[in-house]
Every structure is written in structure tokens, then in C-alpha cells.
XYZ file of C-alpha atoms in Angstrom:
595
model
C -123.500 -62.426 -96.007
C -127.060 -63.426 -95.510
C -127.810 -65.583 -92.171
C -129.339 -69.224 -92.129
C -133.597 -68.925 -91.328
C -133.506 -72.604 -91.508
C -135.901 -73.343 -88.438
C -135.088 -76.176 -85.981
C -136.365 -79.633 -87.485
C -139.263 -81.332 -85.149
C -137.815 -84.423 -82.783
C -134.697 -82.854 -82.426
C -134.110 -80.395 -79.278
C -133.382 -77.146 -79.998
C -129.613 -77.039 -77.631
C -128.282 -80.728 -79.221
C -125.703 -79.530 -81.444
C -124.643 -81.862 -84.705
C -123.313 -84.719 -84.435
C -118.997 -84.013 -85.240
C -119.271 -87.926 -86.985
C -122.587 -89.170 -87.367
C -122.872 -93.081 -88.149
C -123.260 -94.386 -91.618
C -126.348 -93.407 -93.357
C -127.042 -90.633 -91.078
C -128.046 -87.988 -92.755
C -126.778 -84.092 -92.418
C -128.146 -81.956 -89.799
C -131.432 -80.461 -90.324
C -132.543 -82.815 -92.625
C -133.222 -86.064 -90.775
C -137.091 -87.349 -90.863
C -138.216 -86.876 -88.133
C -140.607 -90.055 -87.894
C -137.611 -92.858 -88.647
C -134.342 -93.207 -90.141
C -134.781 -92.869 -94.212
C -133.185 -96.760 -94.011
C -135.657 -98.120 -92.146
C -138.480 -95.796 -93.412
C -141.161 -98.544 -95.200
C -140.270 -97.111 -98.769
C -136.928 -98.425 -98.486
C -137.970 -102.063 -97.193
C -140.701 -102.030 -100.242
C -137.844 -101.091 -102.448
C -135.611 -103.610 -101.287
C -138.349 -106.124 -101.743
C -138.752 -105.045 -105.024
C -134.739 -105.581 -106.304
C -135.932 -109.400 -105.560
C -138.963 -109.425 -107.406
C -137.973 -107.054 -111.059
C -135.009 -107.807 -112.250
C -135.585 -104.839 -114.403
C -135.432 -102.842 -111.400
C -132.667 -104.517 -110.169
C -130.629 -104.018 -113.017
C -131.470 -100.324 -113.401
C -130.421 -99.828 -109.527
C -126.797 -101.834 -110.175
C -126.213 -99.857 -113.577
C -127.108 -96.400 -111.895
C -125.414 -96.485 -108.509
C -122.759 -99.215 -109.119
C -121.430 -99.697 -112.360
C -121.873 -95.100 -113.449
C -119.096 -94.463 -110.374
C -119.292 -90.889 -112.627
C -122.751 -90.388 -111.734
C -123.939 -88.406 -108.212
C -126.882 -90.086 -106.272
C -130.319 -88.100 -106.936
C -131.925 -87.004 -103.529
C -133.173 -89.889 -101.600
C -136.223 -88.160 -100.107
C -137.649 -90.666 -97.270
C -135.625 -93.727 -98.720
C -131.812 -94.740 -98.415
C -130.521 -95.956 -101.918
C -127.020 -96.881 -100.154
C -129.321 -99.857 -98.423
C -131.369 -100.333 -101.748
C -128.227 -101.704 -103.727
C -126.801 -103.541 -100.970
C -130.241 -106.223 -101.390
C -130.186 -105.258 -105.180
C -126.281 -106.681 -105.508
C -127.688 -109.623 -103.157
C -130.058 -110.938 -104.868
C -128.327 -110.086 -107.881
C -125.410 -112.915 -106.073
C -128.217 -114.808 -105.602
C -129.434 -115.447 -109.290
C -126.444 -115.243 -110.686
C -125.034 -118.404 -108.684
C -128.711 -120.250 -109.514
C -128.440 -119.084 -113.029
C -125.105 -120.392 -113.548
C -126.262 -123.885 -112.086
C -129.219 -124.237 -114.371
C -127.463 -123.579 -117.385
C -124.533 -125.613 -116.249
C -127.185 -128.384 -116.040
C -129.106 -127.998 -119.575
C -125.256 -127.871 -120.481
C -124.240 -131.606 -119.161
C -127.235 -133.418 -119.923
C -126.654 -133.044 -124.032
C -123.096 -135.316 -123.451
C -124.326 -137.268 -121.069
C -127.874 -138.102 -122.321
C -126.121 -138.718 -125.536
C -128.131 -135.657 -126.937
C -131.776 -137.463 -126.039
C -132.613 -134.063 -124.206
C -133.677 -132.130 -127.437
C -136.687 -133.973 -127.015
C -137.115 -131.706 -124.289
C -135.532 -128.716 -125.136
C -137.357 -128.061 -128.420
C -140.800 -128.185 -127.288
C -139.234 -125.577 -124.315
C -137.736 -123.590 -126.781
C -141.469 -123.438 -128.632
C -142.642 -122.510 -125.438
C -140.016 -119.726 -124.741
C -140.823 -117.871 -128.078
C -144.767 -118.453 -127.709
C -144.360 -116.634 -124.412
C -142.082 -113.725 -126.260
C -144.585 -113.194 -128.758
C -147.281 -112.892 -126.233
C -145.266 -110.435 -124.455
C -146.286 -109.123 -120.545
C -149.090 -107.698 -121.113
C -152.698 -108.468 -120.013
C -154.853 -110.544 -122.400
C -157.596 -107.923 -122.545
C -154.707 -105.474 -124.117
C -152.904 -107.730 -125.992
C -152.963 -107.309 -129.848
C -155.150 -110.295 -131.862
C -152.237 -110.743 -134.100
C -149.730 -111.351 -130.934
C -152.710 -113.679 -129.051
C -153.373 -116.025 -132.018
C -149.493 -117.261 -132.937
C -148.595 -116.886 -129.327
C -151.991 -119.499 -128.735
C -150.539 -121.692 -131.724
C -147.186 -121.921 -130.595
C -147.977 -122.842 -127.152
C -150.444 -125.608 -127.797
C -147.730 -127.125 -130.547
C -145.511 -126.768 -127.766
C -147.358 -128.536 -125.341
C -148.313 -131.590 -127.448
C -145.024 -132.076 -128.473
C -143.731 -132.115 -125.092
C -146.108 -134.502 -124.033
C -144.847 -136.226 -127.090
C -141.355 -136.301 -126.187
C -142.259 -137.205 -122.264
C -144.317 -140.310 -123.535
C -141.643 -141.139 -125.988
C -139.268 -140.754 -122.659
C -141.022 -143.072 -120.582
C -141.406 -145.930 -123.277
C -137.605 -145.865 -123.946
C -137.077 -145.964 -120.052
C -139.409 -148.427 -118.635
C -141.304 -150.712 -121.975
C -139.715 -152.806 -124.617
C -138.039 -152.520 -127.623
C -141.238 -152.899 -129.925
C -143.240 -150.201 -128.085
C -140.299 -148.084 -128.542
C -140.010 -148.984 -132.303
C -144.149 -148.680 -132.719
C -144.269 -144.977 -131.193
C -141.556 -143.917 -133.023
C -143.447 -145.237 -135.888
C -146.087 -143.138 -135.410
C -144.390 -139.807 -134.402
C -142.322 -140.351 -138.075
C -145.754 -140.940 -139.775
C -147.362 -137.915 -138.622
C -144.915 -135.796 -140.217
C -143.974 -134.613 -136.383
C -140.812 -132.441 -135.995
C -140.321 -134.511 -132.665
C -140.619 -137.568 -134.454
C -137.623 -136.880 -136.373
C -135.949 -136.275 -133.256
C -137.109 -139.419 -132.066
C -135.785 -141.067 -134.913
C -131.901 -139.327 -134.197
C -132.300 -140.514 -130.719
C -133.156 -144.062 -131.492
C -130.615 -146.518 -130.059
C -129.955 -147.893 -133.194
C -128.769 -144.534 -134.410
C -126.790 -143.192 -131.295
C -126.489 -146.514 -129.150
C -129.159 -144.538 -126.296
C -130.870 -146.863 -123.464
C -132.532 -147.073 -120.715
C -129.521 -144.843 -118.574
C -129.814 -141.906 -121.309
C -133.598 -141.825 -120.743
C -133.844 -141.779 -116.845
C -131.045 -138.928 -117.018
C -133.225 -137.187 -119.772
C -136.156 -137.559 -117.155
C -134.118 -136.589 -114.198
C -132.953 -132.959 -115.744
C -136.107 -130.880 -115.790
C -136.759 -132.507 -112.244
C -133.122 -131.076 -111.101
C -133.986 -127.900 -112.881
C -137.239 -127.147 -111.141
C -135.752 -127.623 -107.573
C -133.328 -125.251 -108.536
C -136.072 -123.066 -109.638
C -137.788 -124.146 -106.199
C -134.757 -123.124 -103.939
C -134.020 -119.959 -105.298
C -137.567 -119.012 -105.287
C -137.152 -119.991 -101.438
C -134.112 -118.082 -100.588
C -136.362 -114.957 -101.711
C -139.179 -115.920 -100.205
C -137.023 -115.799 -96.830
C -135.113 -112.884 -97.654
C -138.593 -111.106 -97.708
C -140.354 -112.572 -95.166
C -136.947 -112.595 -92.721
C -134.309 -109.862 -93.214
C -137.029 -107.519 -94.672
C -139.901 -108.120 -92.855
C -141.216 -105.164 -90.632
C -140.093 -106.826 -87.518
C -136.539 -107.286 -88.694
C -136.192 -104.391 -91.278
C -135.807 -101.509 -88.685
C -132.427 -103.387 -87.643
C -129.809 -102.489 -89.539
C -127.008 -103.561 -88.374
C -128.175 -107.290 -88.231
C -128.864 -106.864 -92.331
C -127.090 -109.919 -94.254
C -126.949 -107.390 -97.297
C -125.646 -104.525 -95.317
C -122.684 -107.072 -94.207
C -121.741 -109.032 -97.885
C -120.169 -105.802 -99.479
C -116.822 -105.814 -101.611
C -114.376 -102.837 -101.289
C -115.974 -101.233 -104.448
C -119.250 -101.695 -103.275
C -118.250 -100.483 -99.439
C -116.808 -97.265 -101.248
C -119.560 -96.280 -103.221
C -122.419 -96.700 -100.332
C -120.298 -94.470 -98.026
C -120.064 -91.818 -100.897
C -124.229 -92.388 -101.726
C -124.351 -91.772 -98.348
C -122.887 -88.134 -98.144
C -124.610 -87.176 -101.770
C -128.473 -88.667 -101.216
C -129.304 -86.363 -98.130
C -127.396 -83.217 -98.670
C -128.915 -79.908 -98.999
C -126.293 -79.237 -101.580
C -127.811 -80.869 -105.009
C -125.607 -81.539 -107.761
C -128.029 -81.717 -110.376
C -127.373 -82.352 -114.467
C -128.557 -79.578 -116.843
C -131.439 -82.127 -118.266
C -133.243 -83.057 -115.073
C -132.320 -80.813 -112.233
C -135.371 -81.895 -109.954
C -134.318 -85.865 -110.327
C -135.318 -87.659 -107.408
C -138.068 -85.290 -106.354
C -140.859 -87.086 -108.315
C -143.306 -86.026 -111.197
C -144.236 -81.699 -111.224
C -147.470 -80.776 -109.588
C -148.608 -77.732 -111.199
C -145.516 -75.632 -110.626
C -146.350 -71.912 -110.823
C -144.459 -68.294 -110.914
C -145.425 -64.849 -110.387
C -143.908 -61.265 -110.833
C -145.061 -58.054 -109.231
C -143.829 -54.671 -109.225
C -142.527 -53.328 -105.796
C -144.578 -50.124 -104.743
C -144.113 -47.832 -101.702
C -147.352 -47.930 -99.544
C -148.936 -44.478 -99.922
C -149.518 -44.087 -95.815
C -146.114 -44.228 -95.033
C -146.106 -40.357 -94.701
C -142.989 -40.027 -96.801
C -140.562 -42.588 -95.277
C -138.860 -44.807 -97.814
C -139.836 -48.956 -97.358
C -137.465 -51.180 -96.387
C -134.773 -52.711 -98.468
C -136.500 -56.076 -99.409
C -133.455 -59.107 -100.131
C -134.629 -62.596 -100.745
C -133.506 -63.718 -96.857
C -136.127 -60.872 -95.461
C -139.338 -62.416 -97.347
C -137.813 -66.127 -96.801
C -137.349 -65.514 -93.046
C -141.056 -64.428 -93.205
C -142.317 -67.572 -95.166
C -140.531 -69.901 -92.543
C -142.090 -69.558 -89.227
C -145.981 -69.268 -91.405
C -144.758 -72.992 -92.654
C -143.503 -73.857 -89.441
C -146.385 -73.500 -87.568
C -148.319 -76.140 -89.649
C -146.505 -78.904 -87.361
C -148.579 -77.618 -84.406
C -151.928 -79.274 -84.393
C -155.107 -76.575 -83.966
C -156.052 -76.276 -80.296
C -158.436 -79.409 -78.867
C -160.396 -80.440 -75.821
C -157.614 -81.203 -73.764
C -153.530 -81.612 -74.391
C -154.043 -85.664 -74.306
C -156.338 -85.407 -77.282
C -153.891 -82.755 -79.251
C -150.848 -84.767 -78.642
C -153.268 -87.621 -80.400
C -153.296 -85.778 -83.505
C -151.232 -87.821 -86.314
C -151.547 -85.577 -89.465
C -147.977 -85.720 -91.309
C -147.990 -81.904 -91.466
C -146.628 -82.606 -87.967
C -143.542 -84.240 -89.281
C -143.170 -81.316 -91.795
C -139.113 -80.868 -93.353
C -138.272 -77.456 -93.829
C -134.891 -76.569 -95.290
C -132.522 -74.873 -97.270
C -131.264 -76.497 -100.376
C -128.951 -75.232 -103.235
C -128.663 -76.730 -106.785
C -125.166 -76.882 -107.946
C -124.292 -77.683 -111.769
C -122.060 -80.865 -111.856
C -119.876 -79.230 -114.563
C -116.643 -77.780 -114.504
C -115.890 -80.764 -111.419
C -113.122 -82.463 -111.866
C -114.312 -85.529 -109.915
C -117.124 -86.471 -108.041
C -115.351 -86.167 -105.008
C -114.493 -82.747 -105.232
C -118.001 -81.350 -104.583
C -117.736 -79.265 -101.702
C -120.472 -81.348 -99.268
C -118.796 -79.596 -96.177
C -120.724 -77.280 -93.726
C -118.147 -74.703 -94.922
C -118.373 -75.591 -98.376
C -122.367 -75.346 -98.308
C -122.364 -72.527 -96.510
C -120.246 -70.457 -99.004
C -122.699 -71.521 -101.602
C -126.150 -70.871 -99.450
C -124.957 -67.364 -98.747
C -123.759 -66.547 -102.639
C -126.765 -68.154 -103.997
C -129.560 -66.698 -102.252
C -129.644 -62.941 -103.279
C -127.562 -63.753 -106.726
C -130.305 -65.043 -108.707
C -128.110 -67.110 -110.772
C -129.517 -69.046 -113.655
C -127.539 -72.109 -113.129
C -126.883 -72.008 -109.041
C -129.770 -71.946 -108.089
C -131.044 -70.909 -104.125
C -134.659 -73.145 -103.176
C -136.289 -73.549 -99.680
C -137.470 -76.975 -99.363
C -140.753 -78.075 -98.038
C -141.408 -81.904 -97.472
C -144.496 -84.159 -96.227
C -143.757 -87.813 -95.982
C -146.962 -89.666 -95.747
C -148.200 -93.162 -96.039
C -144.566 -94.737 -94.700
C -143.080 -92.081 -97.179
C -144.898 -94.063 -100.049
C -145.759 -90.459 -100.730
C -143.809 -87.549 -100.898
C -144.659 -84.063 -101.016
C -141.935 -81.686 -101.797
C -142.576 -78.110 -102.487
C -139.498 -76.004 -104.195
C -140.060 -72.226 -102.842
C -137.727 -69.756 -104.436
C -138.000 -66.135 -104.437
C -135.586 -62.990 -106.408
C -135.963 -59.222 -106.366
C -134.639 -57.577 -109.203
C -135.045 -54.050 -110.625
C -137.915 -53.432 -108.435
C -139.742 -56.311 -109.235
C -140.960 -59.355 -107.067
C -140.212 -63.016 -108.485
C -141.598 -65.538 -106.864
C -141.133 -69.474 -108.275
C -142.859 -72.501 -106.812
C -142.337 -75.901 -107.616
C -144.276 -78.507 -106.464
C -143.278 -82.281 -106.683
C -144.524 -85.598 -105.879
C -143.340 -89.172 -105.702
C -145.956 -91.614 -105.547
C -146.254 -94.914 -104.075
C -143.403 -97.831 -104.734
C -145.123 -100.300 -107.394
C -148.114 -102.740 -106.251
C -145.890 -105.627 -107.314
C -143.875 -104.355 -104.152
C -146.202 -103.398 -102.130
C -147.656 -106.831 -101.788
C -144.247 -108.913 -101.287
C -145.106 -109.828 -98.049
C -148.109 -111.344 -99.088
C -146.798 -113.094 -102.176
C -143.661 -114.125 -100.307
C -146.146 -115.506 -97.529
C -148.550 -117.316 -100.071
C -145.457 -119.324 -101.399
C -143.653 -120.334 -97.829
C -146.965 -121.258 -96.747
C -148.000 -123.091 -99.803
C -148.185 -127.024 -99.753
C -145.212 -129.305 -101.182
C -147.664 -130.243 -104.655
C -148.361 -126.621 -105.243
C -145.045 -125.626 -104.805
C -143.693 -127.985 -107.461
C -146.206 -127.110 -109.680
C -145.333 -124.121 -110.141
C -141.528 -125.074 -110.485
C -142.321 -127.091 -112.670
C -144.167 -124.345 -114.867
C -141.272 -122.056 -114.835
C -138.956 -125.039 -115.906
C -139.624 -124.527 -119.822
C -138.097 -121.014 -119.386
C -135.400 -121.490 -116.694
C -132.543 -121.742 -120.059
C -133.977 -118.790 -121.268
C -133.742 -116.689 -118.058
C -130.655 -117.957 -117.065
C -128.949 -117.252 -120.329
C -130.407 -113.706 -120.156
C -129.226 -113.782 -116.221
C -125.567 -114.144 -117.352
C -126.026 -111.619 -120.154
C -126.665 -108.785 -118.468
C -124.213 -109.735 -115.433
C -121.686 -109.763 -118.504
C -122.632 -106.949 -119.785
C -122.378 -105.149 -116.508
C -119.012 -106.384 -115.785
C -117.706 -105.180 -119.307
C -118.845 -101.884 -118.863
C -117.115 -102.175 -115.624
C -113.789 -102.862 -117.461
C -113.695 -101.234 -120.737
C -115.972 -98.086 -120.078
C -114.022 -95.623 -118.188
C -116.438 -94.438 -115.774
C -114.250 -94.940 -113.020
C -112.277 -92.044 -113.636
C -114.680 -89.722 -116.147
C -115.571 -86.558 -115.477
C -118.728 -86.295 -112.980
C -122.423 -86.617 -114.318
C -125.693 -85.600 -112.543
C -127.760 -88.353 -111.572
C -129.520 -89.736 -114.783
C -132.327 -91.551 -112.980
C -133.523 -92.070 -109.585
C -134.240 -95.309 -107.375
C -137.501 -93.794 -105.912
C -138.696 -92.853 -108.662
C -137.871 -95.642 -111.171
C -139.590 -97.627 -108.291
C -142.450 -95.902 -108.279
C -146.239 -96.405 -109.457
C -148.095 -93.956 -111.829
C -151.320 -93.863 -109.565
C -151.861 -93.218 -105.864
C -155.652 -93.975 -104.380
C -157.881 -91.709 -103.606
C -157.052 -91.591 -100.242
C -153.130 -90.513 -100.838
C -154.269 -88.453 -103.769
C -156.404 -86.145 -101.084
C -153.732 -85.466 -98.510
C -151.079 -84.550 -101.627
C -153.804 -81.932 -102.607
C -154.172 -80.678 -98.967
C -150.178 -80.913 -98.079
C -149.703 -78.682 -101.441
C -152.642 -76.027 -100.597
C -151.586 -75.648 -97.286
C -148.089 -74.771 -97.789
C -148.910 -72.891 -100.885
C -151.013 -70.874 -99.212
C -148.864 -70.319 -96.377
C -146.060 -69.389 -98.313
C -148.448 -66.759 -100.106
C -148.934 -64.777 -96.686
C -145.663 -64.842 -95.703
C -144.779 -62.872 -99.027
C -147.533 -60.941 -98.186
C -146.484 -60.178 -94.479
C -143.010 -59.185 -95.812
C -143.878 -56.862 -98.192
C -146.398 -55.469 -95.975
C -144.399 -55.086 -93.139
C -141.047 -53.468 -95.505
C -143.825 -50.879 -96.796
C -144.605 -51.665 -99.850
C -148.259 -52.520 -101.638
C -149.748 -55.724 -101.550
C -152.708 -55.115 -103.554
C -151.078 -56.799 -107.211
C -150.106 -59.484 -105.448
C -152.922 -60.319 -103.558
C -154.927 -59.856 -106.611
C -153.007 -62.322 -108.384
C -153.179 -65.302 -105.307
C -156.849 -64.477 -104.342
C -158.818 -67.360 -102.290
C -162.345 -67.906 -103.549
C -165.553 -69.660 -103.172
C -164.584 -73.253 -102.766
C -161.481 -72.849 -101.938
C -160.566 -71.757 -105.124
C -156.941 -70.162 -106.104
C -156.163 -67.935 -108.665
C -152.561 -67.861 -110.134
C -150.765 -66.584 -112.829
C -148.616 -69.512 -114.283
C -146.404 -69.504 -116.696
C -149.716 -70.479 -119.690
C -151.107 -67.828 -118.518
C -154.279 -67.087 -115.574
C -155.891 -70.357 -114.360
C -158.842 -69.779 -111.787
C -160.164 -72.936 -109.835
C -163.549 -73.075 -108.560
C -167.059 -71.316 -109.780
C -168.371 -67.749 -110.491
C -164.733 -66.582 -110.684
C -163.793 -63.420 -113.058
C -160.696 -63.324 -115.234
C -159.040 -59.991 -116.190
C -156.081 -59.223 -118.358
C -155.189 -56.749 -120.686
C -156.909 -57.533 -123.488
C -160.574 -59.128 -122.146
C -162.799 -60.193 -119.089
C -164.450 -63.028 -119.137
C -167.264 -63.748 -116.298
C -167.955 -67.450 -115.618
C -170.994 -67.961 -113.141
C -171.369 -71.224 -114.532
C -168.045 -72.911 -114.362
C -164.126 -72.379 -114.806
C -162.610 -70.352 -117.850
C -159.072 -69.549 -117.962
């Protein structure tokens, strides 16, 4: 059986064995960041934020990790999704007990306003499907034929609710011929509101002064609803999830409210999100890991040096070139030598908090249940050693490289996986990289600020504003709350046979652009472990005799730093006055890249 090469992680000492039961969230040996705890890693507290401010999210988190029970937890690389869904099924509490309020209210008032609150609720309603037609996006990019009804709509909207408001305020405080003369007009102008009006006259339904005050009263009530649960987030982010406080996780309000289902399926996320054991559907085995970064592959045939004098090379297994690759990787922790050891132990470049280790992707069919994958050391160890010189197509043997930068906003992970088969060198590498949580999470802190810090007028103004669509949002609240409890009930998933994880939490949190800035240390994480792990194959074969000519032909550094590699669409060469060969042409560019 092959032998671990899996080098010692940095920030732990070399003679502290394992922890025999390491305390929730912990994650297995070897693989712990080495910087802080993936809980209280600033990814995590930006997702958390974020399953208070997108429901969308929030949703997606609940329906992946708590409602598919079926489903395994992708790799949570530099983030804990255990802590995640706690604050997503918290503020999920949360709205749901607001939500349940305002509609209770909108609810009430038609009995006891005597139905004199369709004056409001119609121009809302107008309001509600302006807004819908308009849709989310920015005016520069919204269609002309969404802008001009969803413009229509929501002036009509307005000017009937003033309208109604007016109409309100005469019934409630002036006399019976004001009343009779404005709902004169409104019935003369052909209004839809003045036929309202006219239902609602106190003639028709016996409404007075009472109905109208309590017609009044109910978007007030509404919008300090609005108001409070708009506080309660505004705490929970500036508070429990505030840099200060986040790092504590014990004292977490979310990490205390749990049920027995929900206690249950965080211990099991738990053991599955930092394993090196990856049980992976056949669709997306790489989920969690972010988007591909130019992944590449290259074959070479394995030739006997021609000074060895006669002597036969070395046999060459997958563990040999990996335990060369290793300790070439490794060494990019240690910072180039400086002045003095003050100024090198100064040096703050992530590659010092560089992850290397052994991973192996195991297909989730054939389980039987999800707890029956084997996550023990014994278990993982039976499938390390079987997988790395088997070259399976669906086990699958990978040493894992990670950078965490940026608070593990971004994540470097490079896939290295190597095969020798019928005297032939394969050598697979698969870069990945998860880019920074979404800007509508990365500035919670400053919008939860702004709105604490706000003044008493502002803040009602703006609960006020979102009074038109609280209905709306609650009914749609409650929906999806139903629909997750249903599937809860009547799906099955409880006891259905195990499923790889169908999407991730980093990843669904996660923007499409980095900056510049991040976007320069992913390129210069990826080319130096690239080309690291490109001399240790070429140290190995060197060192078991054999040529390394082909293959340093076909990883060759030029001007500019430069890389040629064979992929698998064919030669690519980066930088200028490069030359191309293959077997039918060469092409010289001195003016630029061909390929």
C-alpha cells in the first residue's frame, strides 16, 4: 500500500497528534486553515449577513442543506455552511413571525373597517404589479416596453392613493357634505376609486368616522412592523455578526435556537464539508470548489535516460512523482530570505498559509444512506491507498492545493492528479476559483449602520415606502415557508437514497467579478504552484532515470513569463515571439500569440 506524503499543515506543530474528539465544527486533521477557524473566517460572517439581506439566498441555503436531508454538503473551502443555515433558519424565524403579523393585519382591517380599506389596498395592489413589471433590474437595462407600463401604472397608482387618503381624511375629520361633494367628483371622473368610494359610503355600508381612523391606522401599524423587523436585522448584523462579536461562537443566538432536526443535520454538515473524502455527484464533481481556471492535461512517453550506462530507471508509481511535487509546493510558505528575521517574519503573502492535502472523490452511488460513507481515518485511508495508483475513472485520487486570500473572499484551489500507464506519463491539473461573496454582502455593515444610525423621519420614510408591498411579500413569505414544509412532509427525502451536493453555499453566494487587485494574486497563486508542480514532475522523472526533454518541451517558460501547455484544445502559448510545433505545421509569431 502506498504511504501518506501529505506534509505537516503550517500553525500546527509537527509532534501534536489529532485531536481523538475534536469540538463541533472542527475540521479533520490536516485540513484546518491555518489563519482562523473556517466559522469565524470573514466569508462565513459575509455569508451569514447575506441569509438576512436575499431571501433568494436564504431560501436556496434552507432547500439545499435542510429540507434535501438526501443531499451531502459540497466542500466548504474557508467557510462553515453548518453556521451559514443556523442565521439562514433565523432570520428565516424572523420573517416568517413578521410576515404572519402583517398579513394577519391587512386580514382584520377588511371586517373591521367594514371593507373601507380597499381604498387602500387597490392603489397598493397597482403599485405591486407596476413594480413586477418593472422587474429588478437597473433603469439603464431595462426594456422600453417594461419602463413605460411600469411608469403608467405607478403614477395611476399614486394618484389614486392620494385619492383614497384624501377621501380618508374627509370621512374622518369634515362633514357630511364634503364627504358627499368629493365623492361627487371621484364618481364624475370616471375614477375606479370613486366607485369604491361610492361602496364605502355610509349610506351604503353604515361606515363612520371609527371605520375611517382604523382605515388610517393600518398602513401606520404595517410600516412599524416593517420598521421593527428591519431593526431586528439591522442588530443581528451590526451585533451577533459584527467582526467584534462574530469570532465568538459559542455566544451566537443562531448557533443556540436549533430544533433536533436542525441540531442533526449541522453535526452531519459538519463531518461532510471539510473531509478529504468528497462524495461528489456524476454532474458536478468539483461543486463547491468555484468556477475552472484554465484546467490543463498532458501525456508523455516514459524514456530511459541514455547515460545511465545500461541500468534500468526506476519504477515510477503515482506516490514517487507526488512525494516529489509536495515538498517543491511546500516550500512556497517560506518567505525568500530578507534583511533581518524581524522583517521576514513581517512578510504576509497568503502563500504562507498555503493547504496542501490529499483528497479522494468518491461517487455517491451504490450508498445506501448518507450515513454510510466511510468518513473514518480507516475508512479514508482504505480509499487514499486504492485510489492513488488505480487510475479509476470514477474514484478518483487528487492532491489539493489551496490559497485563501482576502478573508477567504478568494479561493484558490488547484486539483493536481497524476497516472502512469503503459509507459506513459498523465498528468491532470485543475485549477479552481471562488470569488468574492456578493457586494450586496459585502457592504452589510455599512447598510446595517446607515439604517441604526438614521434619524426617526428617515426611518419611517422608508417604512412607509415598503408599506404598498408588505401584502405582497408577506404572502410570498408564507408561500415558500409552505412550500418548504410540504416538501418536508410529502417528499421522501428523509429516507431516499443519497445525492451529491447539487449546489453550493459559497458559491451560490458568490460574485461573478473580483477587482483587479484579487484578480492579480489568483493569477500569481495559480503560476506559482503550477509551476512548482511542473519541476517536481520534472525532478522525479529525472531522478528515476528517465528523459525529461518531451516534457519540458511541452511546459517551457518564456519571455514574459510566458507558459506553454498542451490542453486538452490543443497548444496554447502565452506571451510574444513564441514558436508552435506539431505534426502537421509551425507557425512563428514575433508579433504576438498564435495557438
Amino acid at each position: 500500500m502506498a504511504q501518506s506524503f501529505v506534509p505537516q499543515q503550517p500553525g500546527q506543530p509537527p509532534s501534536t497528534p489529532p485531536p481523538s474528539t475534536p469540538p463541533p465544527g472542527t475540521p479533520p486533521h490536516g485540513t484546518s486553515p491555518p489563519g482562523a477557524h473556517p466559522a469565524t473566517s470573514e466569508a462565513t460572517r459575509l455569508l451569514c449577513a447575506g441569509a438576512y439581506l436575499d431571501d433568494g439566498f436564504r431560501d436556496a441555503v434552507i432547500d439545499e442543506l435542510y429540507v434535501h436531508e438526501e443531499r451531502f454538503a459540497a466542500p466548504s473551502l474557508g467557510y462553515d455552511a453548518s453556521r451559514v443555515l443556523a442565521h439562514a433558519l433565523r432570520a428565516r424565524r424572523v420573517e416568517l413571525g413578521w410576515a404572519a403579523g402583517v398579513l394577519a393585519l391587512w386580514i382584520v382591517a377588511f371586517p373591521l373597517t367594514k371593507g373601507l380599506v380597499v381604498l387602500l389596498v387597490v392603489p397598493f395592489l397597482v403599485l405591486g404589479i407596476a413594480r413586477w413589471i418593472r422587474g429588478r433590474a437597473v433603469a439603464a437595462v431595462t426594456p422600453i416596453y417594461r419602463l413605460v407600463p411600469a411608469f403608467l401604472l405607478r403614477w395611476y397608482g399614486r394618484i389614486m392613493l392620494f385619492q383614497g387618503a384624501l377621501f380618508l381624511l374627509l370621512l374622518a375629520l369634515g362633514d357630511e357634505e364634503s364627504r358627499w361633494e368629493l365623492l361627487g367628483d371621484l364618481s364624475e371622473a370616471g375614477e375606479v376609486l370613486g366607485f369604491l368610494a361610492l361602496l364605502a359610503a355610509e349610506e351604503v355600508w353604515g361606515v363612520g368616522r371609527l371605520e375611517a381612523w382604523i382605515t388610517i391606522a393600518v398602513p401606520l401599524l404595517v410600516a412599524w412592523a416593517v420598521a421593527v423587523q428591519r431593526g431586528q436585522f439591522a442588530r443581528a448584523l451590526t451585533q451577533e455578526l459584527s467582526k467584534e462579536r462574530f469570532p465568538d461562537q459559542r455566544a451566537d443566538p443562531a448557533e443556540q435556537a436549533e430544533g433536533a432536526r436542525s441540531r442533526r443535520l449541522r453535526d452531519r454538515i459538519r463531518i461532510e464539508q471539510h473531509a478529504r473524502l468528497v462524495m461528489y455527484g456524476a454532474d458536478d464533481p468539483f461543486c463547491g470548489a468555484g468556477e475552472p481556471y484554465e484546467p490543463w492535461s498532458l501525456s508523455i512517453e516514459l524514456r530511459p535516460r541514455k547515460d545511465l550506462d545500461g541500468k534500468a530507471p526506476e519504477p515510477l508509481d503515482n506516490s514517487a512523482i507526488m512525494r516529489h511535487v509536495v515538498p517543491l509546493v511546500e516550500a512556497l510558505r517560506v518567505p525568500s530570505p530578507h534583511g533581518s528575521p524581524q522583517i521576514q517574519a513581517a512578510v504576509r503573502d497568503r502563500l504562507r498559509d498555503l493547504e496542501i492535502d490529499e483528497v479522494v472523490f468518491l461517487p455517491v452511488d451504490g450508498l445506501p444512506a448518507r450515513t454510510a460513507a466511510p468518513y473514518t481515518p480507516e475508512g479514508f485511508e482504505a480509499h487514499r491507498s486504492g485510489s492513488i495508483e488505480e487510475g479509476g475513472e470514477t474514484r478518483r485520487h487528487f492532491l489539493r492545493i489551496r490559497v485563501g486570500g482576502w478573508g477567504e473572499e478568494i479561493v484558490t484551489t488547484v486539483f493536481v492528479r497524476v497516472h502512469t500507464q503503459g509507459g506513459m506519463l498523465m498528468l491532470e491539473v485543475a485549477p479552481h476559483v471562488l470569488r468574492p461573496v456578493k457586494p450586496l454582502y459585502r457592504y452589510a455593515d455599512r447598510i446595517a449602520h446607515r439604517y441604526r444610525h438614521n434619524h426617526h423621519f428617515g426611518k419611517a420614510v422608508w417604512a412607509l415606502g415598503q408599506t404598498p408591498r408588505s401584502a405582497g411579500q408577506a404572502v410570498v413569505t408564507l408561500w415558500r415557508a409552505l412550500g418548504h414544509a410540504w416538501r418536508l412532509l410529502t417528499a421522501g427525502h428523509a429516507h431516499a437514497l443519497p445525492e451529491g451536493p447539487a449546489v453550493s453555499v459559497r458559491e451560490l453566494g458568490s460574485d461573478d467579478d473580483a477587482s483587479l487587485f484579487q484578480e492579480m494574486d489568483v493569477s500569481r497563486y495559480l503560476k506559482s504552484v503550477q509551476d512548482r508542480v511542473a519541476n517536481g514532475v520534472t525532478v522525479a522523472l529525472r531522478e528515476a532515470g528517465y528523459e525529461t526533454a518531451e516534457f519540458e518541451q511541452k511546459i517551457v517558460h518564456v519571455a514574459e513569463g510566458g507558459t506553454f501547455i498542451e490542453n486538452t484544445k490543443g497548444n496554447v502559448t502565452l506571451g510574444n515571439h513564441n514558436t508552435v510545433t506539431n505534426k502537421s505545421f509551425t507557425t512563428s509569431t514575433p508579433g504576438g500569440n498564435r495557438g
